[in-house]
Amino acid sequence: MAFRAFKQTHVFEKQSAPKEKDKSSIQCIACCDPHVYIGTKDATVQHLILSSSTDLGSGQSKTREGRARKLGSSNQVTQLRVVPLYNHLLVLWDRSITALNMFSLEPVPGLKKIQHVSLFEVCDSMPSAQAQCVEMVTSSSRRKLIRIHVVGVDRWDVVKEVPLLYDPRALAVDGTSVCVATSDRYLLCDIQTGSSQELFPHNHSRQCVFVTSVGRGEFLLNGPESLGMFVMKTGICQRPPLQWPQEVLAAGVCFPYILTVQPQVLSVYSMVDQQRKQTVSLTGAKGLLSTSDGVLVFTERDIFSLRLVPIEEQIQALVRHERIEEALLLLDGVQGHCPLDSYKELLKAITCLAGFVHFYQEGFSEAKYLFITGELDPREIIHLYPDMQSCLSEDFQSQLDQPNKGRDLQVLWQGDRSTFHHYLAFLGDFLRAVKGTELGLRCSKEVDCALLRLYVELGDSENLQQLVALANECRLDHCVPVLEQHNRLFALGSLYQSHGNVIDAIKTWVKIADGFHKDPSCSDVYGHIVRTLSQLQDKEVVWTFSDWTLQRNQEIGVQIFIKRPPDDRFETQDVLALLEKYPLAMLLYLEFLIYDLNSEESRHHNHLALTYVTEMLQEEEEVDLRKTRGKLQQLLWESKFYDVSTVYERVKSANLHMEEAILLGRAGEHSQALKVLVHQEGDFQAAEAFCCRAAQGRDPQGRDPQLRQTLLLTLLQIYLSSEELTSAAVDLLNHNPLVFAAEQIIQLLPDSWSVQLVSQFLVGSLRKTFHQRRMSMVQKALGQAELMRHKVIWMQASKTTFRLDKGQKCKVCQRDLAEPQFVCDLHGDLMHTNCTDFTSS
C-alpha cells in the first residue's frame, strides 16, 4: 500500500433536477466544525452538519442538511466566512457583504450590507486590545484600496483605508499583514502603517492567482515558473519553494503539508522536504478550504473531506516502506508542533522501527545502535528468536506488530542455519551492550537467561563462563536444565556459586575432576576448586572438601590454607592436625608459617626441621635430596627459634654430619663441629666454608674477622694433628694468606716442613704485611694533608699574616726556614713543622 498522508471521505453530494444542475452548482464553502456552509451559483446559502461517524469501507460520511437561504434571483455567492465569536456567517454576494446568523441563516440586525466589495477576508489573529472584536479586510470594487473593518456583535466600522496602485485579485490576512495578489504582481501591506512592499511579478490568469496564509506571519503564493513561494511578512523567504504544475487553482495548508487543487487531481506536498507525497484523483475540483484536521475539497456537486492521518501512523508507514530518512525528516519537521514528551516517544518509536529495517537486512551494526538509541525493550528482540522465547516471563506481551518478520526468523532457524547464526551473533552483541544499563536492568532476568542460552548454543565458553561467574540474574529453573542438557557442568557450578549455593557448585566441579562427567571448557577444574576454596569465607565448606583436595595433590591442595586472605585464616593448630596425614602439605604449610608469616614459635621451627630430616630420608632422587638438604641447612643457620638439642638428636641419628656440625656450632662447640666435618664427613671445603659461615652469625650481612681467624686456626691445628691431613693444611694456608699471621703459623708448623712447601703462603702473607704497612702510610699522609687543609682554613678565617724573611731562623733548632711549611706558636715565633713535637714534649 502506498504512503498516505490524508484519508479521503465523501461528505456531501448536492441533489438537483437535471435542468437546475448548472444553476445550483457549488461556488464556495466555509466551515466551522461540524458546520459546513456552501454558496451556490443561484445565490443560495446551504447549511450542512457533518457527522463524526464515517463508513470506512465505503469512504462515506453521513451529512445532515440544515437550513438554506435564497439571497436573490441571480448572481452567485462569491465568498463565505464564519465568525464563531458572534455566530456570524459573512456572505459576499452581488458585490455586497451580508451578515447571517450561522444557525438560522437569518440576517443579523444592525449589520447593514457593505456595498461595493470584490474580496474580503476575516483576520483570526487579533491584538489583545481588540480581543472582543474581529477585524475584516475588504477590497473595494470601485477604488484601488483595501479597507479594515472592526466587526462587532451588531455593528461593523471602517477603521482604516490603505490605498493600492493595482486592483486586488486575491488576498490573505495574517495579523497586521495583508498579502495582495494583483493581475501581474504580489504585494505586502501593513495595515497599521499603511505601507506596502512589492514582492515579485507573475503571469497567471485570473483563475490561477491565489494567496494563502500559512500562519505565523507566513504566506503561500502561486509564484512565477510554477513555483509555490513561501513569503514571510517581512518580505523574505525562509523555506525553499514548491515545484508544482501550472494549472494550480488553489492551495491549502494542513501542517506539515500543502495541498493543491488542479482540475483533475489534488496533490499533497511536504513543507519539510518540498516533495510530493500523495495524489488524489478528483475530477472537476474547483477549490478547497483548510480545516482543523485537514481540508474540504469541492466540485460543482460534491464535497470531499481529506483528513490528516495521525503523524505516528504516517511515520510507521514510511518506516514500513523503508523510507527512513523521510520519516526522520517528518518527525523533525513537526517537532515544534508536538509536546516534548510526545516528540520523544515518536522519536524512539521511529528509531526502533528504523532499527528493524536494518535488522532484517542484516545491517546489524546500525540496527544495534538504533535499538539502543530508541530504548527498545530487549525482550522484543529476544521474542523474535524461536528458541529464546522460553527465556521470557509469562506476563510479557510484545508491543510490536512484526508477525511476518518473526516467521522469517522461524524459517531461518529451521532451514538456513548459517544465516540464522549471524542473527544469533547479533543477539549476543545487543544483549551484552544493554546488560547493566538502565535499559537492560528493566528485564535483567530475561537478558541474562537469553545470554546464557545463546552462549550455550554458540559454544562460546569464554563468554558463558564470564556470565555465570559474575553476579547475574539467571533463573536457575530455566538455566540449570539448559547447562545440564549441553554438558556445561563447569559453567553450572559457577552459576551455583554466583547464586550463593557453593556446596552444589563444588560438588559439580568435583564430579568433573573425578571423571564422572566431562566438560572440556575448563582444563584445570581441580585448580579452580582449590582457588575457590582458598577464597571462600564459609570455613565449614572448606573443611568439608579439604581431605578430597589434599588427597588429589598435597602440593596444590595445601593452598586452600596458604592462599587465604590475611584476615580470614584458619587456626594454625587445626590445620596442623589435619595435615598430619599429608607430609608434603605439612612441610609446605610450615614453610608458610615461618617464612611468610614469620612465626617465632619454637615448635613450628622444630617441626619444620624434623620434617626436613624425615623428607630427606625418604627421598630417592638426588636433585630433590640436595634441594631439601639446602632448605634444612638454611633453617639451621638462620633460625634462632628452634631447640638445638631436640633437632640435634634427630640429625645425629640420621648421620647427617653437615647438619650435625651446624648444630654443634650453634651450641658454641666449634672445634667439635670442625672435627665432625673433617673426620666424619671428610669434606675439607665444607669445613673451611663452615668457618666463614659461622663467623657471619645468623645475619648473612654480619662479619666477625676475629672469630673467622680463630676458627680457621682451629681447623689448621686439626689438620696438623694428623700427617694424613698435611695436604689439607697446606691448601688451607694457601687459600687464606691474609687471615693467618706468618710469625704465628711458623711456630705451629712441624719442623719437617720445608720452606718450599709453605712458600706460597709466606709470599702471600708478606705481601699482605707490606700492603698493610703501605696502606697505613698512605692513610697517615692523607690525614696530614687533611690536617694541613684545616689549618689553612683556620688561618684564613683568623685573618692573621706572617712575614717570613730570608735567613729567618727556627726558634727551636736555629736553622734557616727554607720550606714553605712552618708553624707559628701563640707568641708569634716561627719553627719547622717537625720541631713542634720537640716543643710540645
Coordinates of N, CA and C in Angstrom, one line a residue, residues 140-214:
S140 N -12.2 47.1 -2.3 CA -13.3 47.9 -3.0 C -13.3 47.5 -4.4
S141 N -14.6 47.4 -4.9 CA -14.8 47.1 -6.4 C -14.7 48.4 -7.2
R142 N -14.7 49.5 -6.6 CA -14.7 50.8 -7.3 C -13.4 51.6 -7.3
R143 N -12.7 51.3 -6.1 CA -11.4 52.1 -6.0 C -10.3 51.1 -5.7
K144 N -9.1 51.6 -5.9 CA -7.9 50.8 -5.7 C -7.4 51.0 -4.2
L145 N -8.1 50.3 -3.4 CA -7.8 50.3 -2.0 C -8.4 49.2 -1.2
I146 N -7.9 49.0 0.0 CA -8.5 48.0 0.9 C -8.9 48.7 2.2
R147 N -10.0 48.2 2.8 CA -10.5 48.8 4.0 C -10.3 47.8 5.1
I148 N -10.1 48.3 6.3 CA -10.0 47.5 7.5 C -11.2 47.8 8.3
H149 N -12.0 46.7 8.6 CA -13.3 46.9 9.4 C -13.1 46.2 10.7
V150 N -13.7 46.8 11.7 CA -13.8 46.1 13.0 C -15.2 45.6 13.2
V151 N -15.4 44.3 13.3 CA -16.7 43.6 13.3 C -17.1 43.4 14.8
G152 N -18.3 43.8 15.2 CA -18.8 43.6 16.5 C -20.0 42.7 16.4
V153 N -20.8 42.7 17.5 CA -22.0 41.8 17.6 C -23.0 42.4 16.7
D154 N -23.2 43.7 16.7 CA -24.3 44.3 15.9 C -23.9 45.5 15.1
R155 N -22.6 45.6 14.9 CA -22.1 46.7 14.0 C -20.7 46.4 13.5
W156 N -20.4 47.0 12.4 CA -19.0 47.0 11.9 C -18.7 48.4 11.3
D157 N -17.4 48.7 11.6 CA -17.0 50.1 11.2 C -15.7 50.0 10.5
V158 N -15.5 50.9 9.6 CA -14.3 51.1 8.8 C -13.3 51.8 9.7
V159 N -12.1 51.3 10.0 CA -11.2 52.0 10.9 C -10.0 52.5 10.1
K160 N -9.8 51.9 8.8 CA -8.6 52.4 8.1 C -8.8 52.0 6.6
E161 N -8.2 52.9 5.8 CA -8.1 52.6 4.3 C -6.7 52.6 3.9
V162 N -6.3 51.6 3.1 CA -4.9 51.5 2.6 C -5.0 51.6 1.1
P163 N -4.5 52.7 0.5 CA -4.6 52.8 -1.0 C -3.6 51.8 -1.7
L164 N -4.0 51.3 -2.9 CA -3.1 50.5 -3.7 C -3.0 51.0 -5.1
L165 N -1.9 50.6 -5.7 CA -1.7 51.0 -7.1 C -2.4 50.1 -8.1
Y166 N -2.8 48.9 -7.6 CA -3.4 48.0 -8.5 C -4.7 47.4 -7.9
D167 N -5.6 46.9 -8.7 CA -6.8 46.2 -8.2 C -6.4 44.8 -7.7
P168 N -6.8 44.5 -6.5 CA -6.6 43.1 -5.9 C -7.4 42.1 -6.6
R169 N -6.7 40.9 -6.9 CA -7.4 39.7 -7.4 C -7.6 38.7 -6.3
A170 N -6.7 38.7 -5.3 CA -6.8 37.8 -4.2 C -6.0 38.4 -3.0
L171 N -6.4 38.0 -1.8 CA -5.7 38.5 -0.6 C -5.8 37.5 0.5
A172 N -4.9 37.6 1.4 CA -4.8 36.8 2.6 C -4.3 37.6 3.8
V173 N -4.8 37.4 5.0 CA -4.5 38.2 6.1 C -3.9 37.4 7.2
D174 N -2.8 37.9 7.8 CA -2.2 37.3 9.0 C -1.8 38.4 9.9
G175 N -2.5 38.6 11.0 CA -2.2 39.6 12.0 C -2.4 41.0 11.3
T176 N -1.3 41.8 11.3 CA -1.4 43.1 10.7 C -0.9 43.1 9.3
S177 N -0.6 42.0 8.8 CA 0.0 41.9 7.4 C -1.1 41.4 6.4
V178 N -1.1 42.0 5.3 CA -2.0 41.6 4.2 C -1.2 41.3 3.0
C179 N -1.3 40.1 2.4 CA -0.7 39.8 1.2 C -1.7 39.9 0.0
V180 N -1.4 40.7 -1.0 CA -2.4 41.0 -2.0 C -1.8 40.5 -3.4
A181 N -2.6 39.9 -4.1 CA -2.3 39.5 -5.5 C -3.1 40.4 -6.4
T182 N -2.3 41.0 -7.4 CA -3.0 41.8 -8.4 C -2.9 41.0 -9.7
S183 N -3.2 41.7 -10.8 CA -3.2 41.0 -12.1 C -1.8 40.6 -12.6
D184 N -0.8 41.2 -12.1 CA 0.5 40.9 -12.6 C 1.6 40.9 -11.5
R185 N 1.3 41.0 -10.2 CA 2.3 41.0 -9.2 C 1.7 40.7 -7.8
Y186 N 2.6 40.5 -6.8 CA 2.2 40.3 -5.4 C 2.7 41.4 -4.6
L187 N 1.9 41.8 -3.5 CA 2.3 42.9 -2.7 C 2.1 42.5 -1.2
L188 N 2.9 43.2 -0.3 CA 2.7 43.0 1.1 C 2.3 44.4 1.7
C189 N 1.2 44.4 2.5 CA 0.7 45.6 3.1 C 0.7 45.5 4.6
D190 N 1.1 46.6 5.3 CA 1.0 46.6 6.7 C -0.2 47.5 7.0
I191 N -1.2 46.9 7.6 CA -2.5 47.6 7.9 C -2.4 48.6 9.0
Q192 N -1.3 48.6 9.8 CA -1.1 49.5 10.8 C -0.4 50.8 10.3
T193 N 0.6 50.6 9.5 CA 1.4 51.8 9.0 C 0.9 52.2 7.6
G194 N 0.1 51.3 6.9 CA -0.4 51.7 5.6 C 0.7 51.5 4.5
S195 N 1.9 51.1 4.9 CA 3.0 50.9 3.9 C 2.8 49.6 3.1
S196 N 3.3 49.6 1.9 CA 3.2 48.4 1.0 C 4.6 48.1 0.4
Q197 N 4.8 46.8 0.1 CA 6.1 46.3 -0.4 C 5.8 45.4 -1.6
E198 N 6.4 45.7 -2.7 CA 6.2 44.8 -3.9 C 7.1 43.6 -3.8
L199 N 6.5 42.4 -4.0 CA 7.3 41.2 -3.9 C 7.9 40.7 -5.2
F200 N 7.1 40.2 -6.1 CA 7.6 39.8 -7.4 C 6.4 39.7 -8.4
P201 N 6.7 39.7 -9.6 CA 5.6 39.7 -10.7 C 5.2 38.3 -10.9
H202 N 4.1 38.1 -11.7 CA 3.6 36.8 -12.1 C 2.9 37.0 -13.4
N203 N 2.6 35.9 -14.1 CA 1.9 36.0 -15.4 C 0.7 35.0 -15.4
H204 N 0.1 34.8 -14.2 CA -1.0 33.8 -14.2 C -2.3 34.5 -14.6
S205 N -3.2 33.6 -15.1 CA -4.6 34.0 -15.4 C -5.3 34.3 -14.1
R206 N -6.4 35.0 -14.2 CA -7.2 35.4 -13.0 C -7.6 34.2 -12.2
Q207 N -7.8 33.1 -12.9 CA -8.3 31.9 -12.2 C -7.2 31.3 -11.3
C208 N -5.9 31.4 -11.7 CA -4.8 30.7 -11.0 C -4.1 31.7 -10.1
V209 N -4.6 32.9 -9.8 CA -3.9 33.7 -8.9 C -4.6 33.5 -7.5
F210 N -3.7 33.2 -6.5 CA -4.3 33.0 -5.2 C -3.1 33.3 -4.2
V211 N -3.6 33.6 -2.9 CA -2.7 33.8 -1.8 C -3.3 33.0 -0.6
T212 N -2.5 32.3 0.1 CA -3.0 31.5 1.3 C -2.1 31.9 2.5
S213 N -2.7 32.0 3.6 CA -2.0 32.2 4.9 C -1.5 30.9 5.4
V214 N -0.2 30.8 5.7 CA 0.3 29.6 6.2 C 0.3 29.7 7.8

